[in-house]
Amino acid sequence: MSVFSSCCIIDDDEFFSVSTKTTLKHFDFCDNILYYSEGQEAIDGLVGLLVENITLPDVIFLDLNMPNRDGWSFLEEFEALPMDKIGHIKIYITSSFISPSFMEKAKKYKLVKDYLVKPLTEYAIKKIIASNEDV
């Protein structure tokens, strides 16, 4: 049985997305993986799920540097949604930028649980799984 029912990858890097999906499947991380290639598409898709009264993913892996709408802009709009609909979600920033200021900024968002430097490692996945088991 999977740890989470669903997760979402929001990233314009196709190689990262494919390798992350493979790693998540290896660890039986979740039953369903949603994928969006940029922030606006993700906001539109996730709000669409809410409108259809479909539960949003338990975990979101969010890149910061994307075209049209970056990760920061996504976070601003996403966290403005009703907390009773999004409060269960754990967001993990996945970025190739090793920036202390970005890491500090990420802490200001309620739903962001951690800032992970790409690529997403087995250690990071195991840490997320372990933190869920503690709940």
PDB file of C-alpha atoms in Angstrom:
ATOM      1  CA  MET A   1       0.000   0.000   0.000  1.00  0.00           C
ATOM      2  CA  SER A   2       1.293   3.450  -0.897  1.00  0.00           C
ATOM      3  CA  VAL A   3       2.275   6.007   1.707  1.00  0.00           C
ATOM      4  CA  PHE A   4       0.172   8.762   0.092  1.00  0.00           C
ATOM      5  CA  SER A   5      -2.875   8.519  -2.150  1.00  0.00           C
ATOM      6  CA  SER A   6      -1.567  11.111  -4.599  1.00  0.00           C
ATOM      7  CA  CYS A   7       1.188  13.596  -5.266  1.00  0.00           C
ATOM      8  CA  CYS A   8       1.893  16.277  -7.814  1.00  0.00           C
ATOM      9  CA  ILE A   9       5.058  17.335  -9.616  1.00  0.00           C
ATOM     10  CA  ILE A  10       5.139  20.926 -10.880  1.00  0.00           C
ATOM     11  CA  ASP A  11       8.298  21.356 -12.924  1.00  0.00           C
ATOM     12  CA  ASP A  12       9.218  22.357 -16.468  1.00  0.00           C
ATOM     13  CA  ASP A  13      12.235  19.998 -16.514  1.00  0.00           C
ATOM     14  CA  GLU A  14      10.956  16.846 -18.203  1.00  0.00           C
ATOM     15  CA  PHE A  15      14.012  14.780 -17.230  1.00  0.00           C
ATOM     16  CA  PHE A  16      13.553  15.687 -13.550  1.00  0.00           C
ATOM     17  CA  SER A  17       9.865  14.834 -13.720  1.00  0.00           C
ATOM     18  CA  VAL A  18      10.410  11.443 -15.355  1.00  0.00           C
ATOM     19  CA  SER A  19      13.248  10.468 -12.985  1.00  0.00           C
ATOM     20  CA  THR A  20      11.225  11.645  -9.968  1.00  0.00           C
ATOM     21  CA  LYS A  21       8.194   9.601 -11.065  1.00  0.00           C
ATOM     22  CA  THR A  22      10.433   6.538 -11.374  1.00  0.00           C
ATOM     23  CA  THR A  23      11.918   7.085  -7.904  1.00  0.00           C
ATOM     24  CA  LEU A  24       8.501   7.674  -6.330  1.00  0.00           C
ATOM     25  CA  LYS A  25       7.133   4.480  -7.890  1.00  0.00           C
ATOM     26  CA  HIS A  26      10.160   2.536  -6.628  1.00  0.00           C
ATOM     27  CA  PHE A  27       9.310   3.536  -3.050  1.00  0.00           C
ATOM     28  CA  ASP A  28       5.555   3.038  -3.506  1.00  0.00           C
ATOM     29  CA  PHE A  29       5.255   6.697  -2.516  1.00  0.00           C
ATOM     30  CA  CYS A  30       1.761   7.290  -3.888  1.00  0.00           C
ATOM     31  CA  ASP A  31      -1.003   5.702  -5.945  1.00  0.00           C
ATOM     32  CA  ASN A  32      -1.474   8.592  -8.371  1.00  0.00           C
ATOM     33  CA  ILE A  33       1.020  11.149  -9.721  1.00  0.00           C
ATOM     34  CA  LEU A  34      -0.205  14.387 -11.302  1.00  0.00           C
ATOM     35  CA  TYR A  35       2.174  16.402 -13.437  1.00  0.00           C
ATOM     36  CA  TYR A  36       2.122  20.027 -14.536  1.00  0.00           C
ATOM     37  CA  SER A  37       4.916  21.610 -16.574  1.00  0.00           C
ATOM     38  CA  GLU A  38       4.472  25.151 -15.225  1.00  0.00           C
ATOM     39  CA  GLY A  39       2.833  27.132 -12.435  1.00  0.00           C
ATOM     40  CA  GLN A  40      -0.174  28.575 -14.276  1.00  0.00           C
ATOM     41  CA  GLU A  41      -1.132  25.174 -15.647  1.00  0.00           C
ATOM     42  CA  ALA A  42      -0.817  23.773 -12.106  1.00  0.00           C
ATOM     43  CA  ILE A  43      -2.991  26.467 -10.493  1.00  0.00           C
ATOM     44  CA  ASP A  44      -5.625  26.038 -13.195  1.00  0.00           C
ATOM     45  CA  GLY A  45      -5.569  22.244 -12.881  1.00  0.00           C
ATOM     46  CA  LEU A  46      -5.656  22.130  -9.085  1.00  0.00           C
ATOM     47  CA  VAL A  47      -8.410  24.754  -8.832  1.00  0.00           C
ATOM     48  CA  GLY A  48     -10.301  22.712 -11.432  1.00  0.00           C
ATOM     49  CA  LEU A  49     -10.052  19.672  -9.157  1.00  0.00           C
ATOM     50  CA  LEU A  50     -11.436  21.748  -6.270  1.00  0.00           C
ATOM     51  CA  VAL A  51     -14.352  22.912  -8.410  1.00  0.00           C
ATOM     52  CA  GLU A  52     -15.110  19.265  -9.215  1.00  0.00           C
ATOM     53  CA  ASN A  53     -14.862  18.502  -5.461  1.00  0.00           C
ATOM     54  CA  ILE A  54     -11.892  16.178  -6.019  1.00  0.00           C
ATOM     55  CA  THR A  55      -9.379  15.951  -3.177  1.00  0.00           C
ATOM     56  CA  LEU A  56      -6.078  17.602  -3.982  1.00  0.00           C
ATOM     57  CA  PRO A  57      -2.794  15.665  -3.802  1.00  0.00           C
ATOM     58  CA  ASP A  58      -1.217  15.016  -0.405  1.00  0.00           C
ATOM     59  CA  VAL A  59       2.243  16.109  -1.561  1.00  0.00           C
ATOM     60  CA  ILE A  60       3.389  18.676  -4.117  1.00  0.00           C
ATOM     61  CA  PHE A  61       6.955  18.838  -5.442  1.00  0.00           C
ATOM     62  CA  LEU A  62       7.321  22.421  -6.681  1.00  0.00           C
ATOM     63  CA  ASP A  63      10.084  23.876  -8.837  1.00  0.00           C
ATOM     64  CA  LEU A  64      10.774  27.592  -8.442  1.00  0.00           C
ATOM     65  CA  ASN A  65      12.133  28.543 -11.863  1.00  0.00           C
ATOM     66  CA  MET A  66       9.449  27.966 -14.517  1.00  0.00           C
ATOM     67  CA  PRO A  67       8.022  29.939 -17.444  1.00  0.00           C
ATOM     68  CA  ASN A  68       4.737  31.904 -17.255  1.00  0.00           C
ATOM     69  CA  ARG A  69       4.295  31.506 -13.490  1.00  0.00           C
ATOM     70  CA  ASP A  70       7.180  30.615 -11.228  1.00  0.00           C
ATOM     71  CA  GLY A  71       6.998  28.628  -8.002  1.00  0.00           C
ATOM     72  CA  TRP A  72       6.812  31.706  -5.767  1.00  0.00           C
ATOM     73  CA  SER A  73       3.854  33.083  -7.701  1.00  0.00           C
ATOM     74  CA  PHE A  74       2.195  29.658  -7.565  1.00  0.00           C
ATOM     75  CA  LEU A  75       2.647  29.557  -3.779  1.00  0.00           C
ATOM     76  CA  GLU A  76       1.118  33.024  -3.327  1.00  0.00           C
ATOM     77  CA  GLU A  77      -2.035  32.111  -5.213  1.00  0.00           C
ATOM     78  CA  PHE A  78      -2.243  28.539  -3.924  1.00  0.00           C
ATOM     79  CA  GLU A  79      -2.022  29.489  -0.241  1.00  0.00           C
ATOM     80  CA  ALA A  80      -4.882  31.966  -0.782  1.00  0.00           C
ATOM     81  CA  LEU A  81      -7.233  29.033  -1.492  1.00  0.00           C
ATOM     82  CA  PRO A  82      -9.516  27.839   1.346  1.00  0.00           C
ATOM     83  CA  MET A  83      -7.361  26.235   4.040  1.00  0.00           C
ATOM     84  CA  ASP A  84      -9.973  23.533   4.673  1.00  0.00           C
ATOM     85  CA  LYS A  85      -9.302  22.348   1.087  1.00  0.00           C
ATOM     86  CA  ILE A  86      -5.500  22.679   1.037  1.00  0.00           C
ATOM     87  CA  GLY A  87      -4.412  22.406   4.690  1.00  0.00           C
ATOM     88  CA  HIS A  88      -3.513  18.709   4.382  1.00  0.00           C
ATOM     89  CA  ILE A  89      -1.005  19.318   1.583  1.00  0.00           C
ATOM     90  CA  LYS A  90       2.743  19.123   2.138  1.00  0.00           C
ATOM     91  CA  ILE A  91       4.706  21.184  -0.374  1.00  0.00           C
ATOM     92  CA  TYR A  92       8.369  20.442  -1.018  1.00  0.00           C
ATOM     93  CA  ILE A  93      10.329  23.006  -2.987  1.00  0.00           C
ATOM     94  CA  THR A  94      12.558  21.158  -5.469  1.00  0.00           C
ATOM     95  CA  SER A  95      15.140  23.485  -6.929  1.00  0.00           C
ATOM     96  CA  SER A  96      18.613  23.392  -8.392  1.00  0.00           C
ATOM     97  CA  PHE A  97      19.328  26.722  -6.649  1.00  0.00           C
ATOM     98  CA  ILE A  98      21.264  26.340  -3.415  1.00  0.00           C
ATOM     99  CA  SER A  99      20.272  29.723  -2.091  1.00  0.00           C
ATOM    100  CA  PRO A 100      20.081  30.510   1.633  1.00  0.00           C
ATOM    101  CA  SER A 101      17.738  33.419   0.873  1.00  0.00           C
ATOM    102  CA  PHE A 102      15.401  31.132  -1.118  1.00  0.00           C
ATOM    103  CA  MET A 103      15.497  28.556   1.666  1.00  0.00           C
ATOM    104  CA  GLU A 104      14.621  31.245   4.203  1.00  0.00           C
ATOM    105  CA  LYS A 105      11.840  32.638   2.006  1.00  0.00           C
ATOM    106  CA  ALA A 106      10.335  29.143   1.620  1.00  0.00           C
ATOM    107  CA  LYS A 107       9.872  28.927   5.405  1.00  0.00           C
ATOM    108  CA  LYS A 108       7.378  31.817   5.245  1.00  0.00           C
ATOM    109  CA  TYR A 109       4.793  29.645   3.496  1.00  0.00           C
ATOM    110  CA  LYS A 110       2.518  27.566   5.736  1.00  0.00           C
ATOM    111  CA  LEU A 111       2.349  24.528   3.474  1.00  0.00           C
ATOM    112  CA  VAL A 112       6.048  24.322   2.570  1.00  0.00           C
ATOM    113  CA  LYS A 113       7.616  21.522   4.585  1.00  0.00           C
ATOM    114  CA  ASP A 114      11.150  21.555   3.177  1.00  0.00           C
ATOM    115  CA  TYR A 115      13.459  22.901   0.493  1.00  0.00           C
ATOM    116  CA  LEU A 116      15.075  20.046  -1.447  1.00  0.00           C
ATOM    117  CA  VAL A 117      17.981  20.550  -3.816  1.00  0.00           C
ATOM    118  CA  LYS A 118      17.661  18.643  -7.102  1.00  0.00           C
ATOM    119  CA  PRO A 119      17.903  15.870  -7.944  1.00  0.00           C
ATOM    120  CA  LEU A 120      15.376  14.293  -5.585  1.00  0.00           C
ATOM    121  CA  THR A 121      17.365  11.613  -3.797  1.00  0.00           C
ATOM    122  CA  GLU A 122      16.333   8.348  -2.213  1.00  0.00           C
ATOM    123  CA  TYR A 123      17.340   9.864   1.143  1.00  0.00           C
ATOM    124  CA  ALA A 124      14.920  12.780   0.630  1.00  0.00           C
ATOM    125  CA  ILE A 125      12.075  10.424  -0.308  1.00  0.00           C
ATOM    126  CA  LYS A 126      12.744   8.206   2.715  1.00  0.00           C
ATOM    127  CA  LYS A 127      12.807  11.305   4.944  1.00  0.00           C
ATOM    128  CA  ILE A 128       9.400  12.433   3.633  1.00  0.00           C
ATOM    129  CA  ILE A 129       7.981   8.932   4.154  1.00  0.00           C
ATOM    130  CA  ALA A 130       9.402   8.779   7.689  1.00  0.00           C
ATOM    131  CA  SER A 131       7.958  12.188   8.587  1.00  0.00           C
ATOM    132  CA  ASN A 132       4.538  10.994   7.469  1.00  0.00           C
ATOM    133  CA  GLU A 133       4.809   7.855   9.610  1.00  0.00           C
ATOM    134  CA  ASP A 134       5.421  10.049  12.667  1.00  0.00           C
ATOM    135  CA  VAL A 135       2.022  11.689  12.260  1.00  0.00           C
TER     136      VAL A 135
END
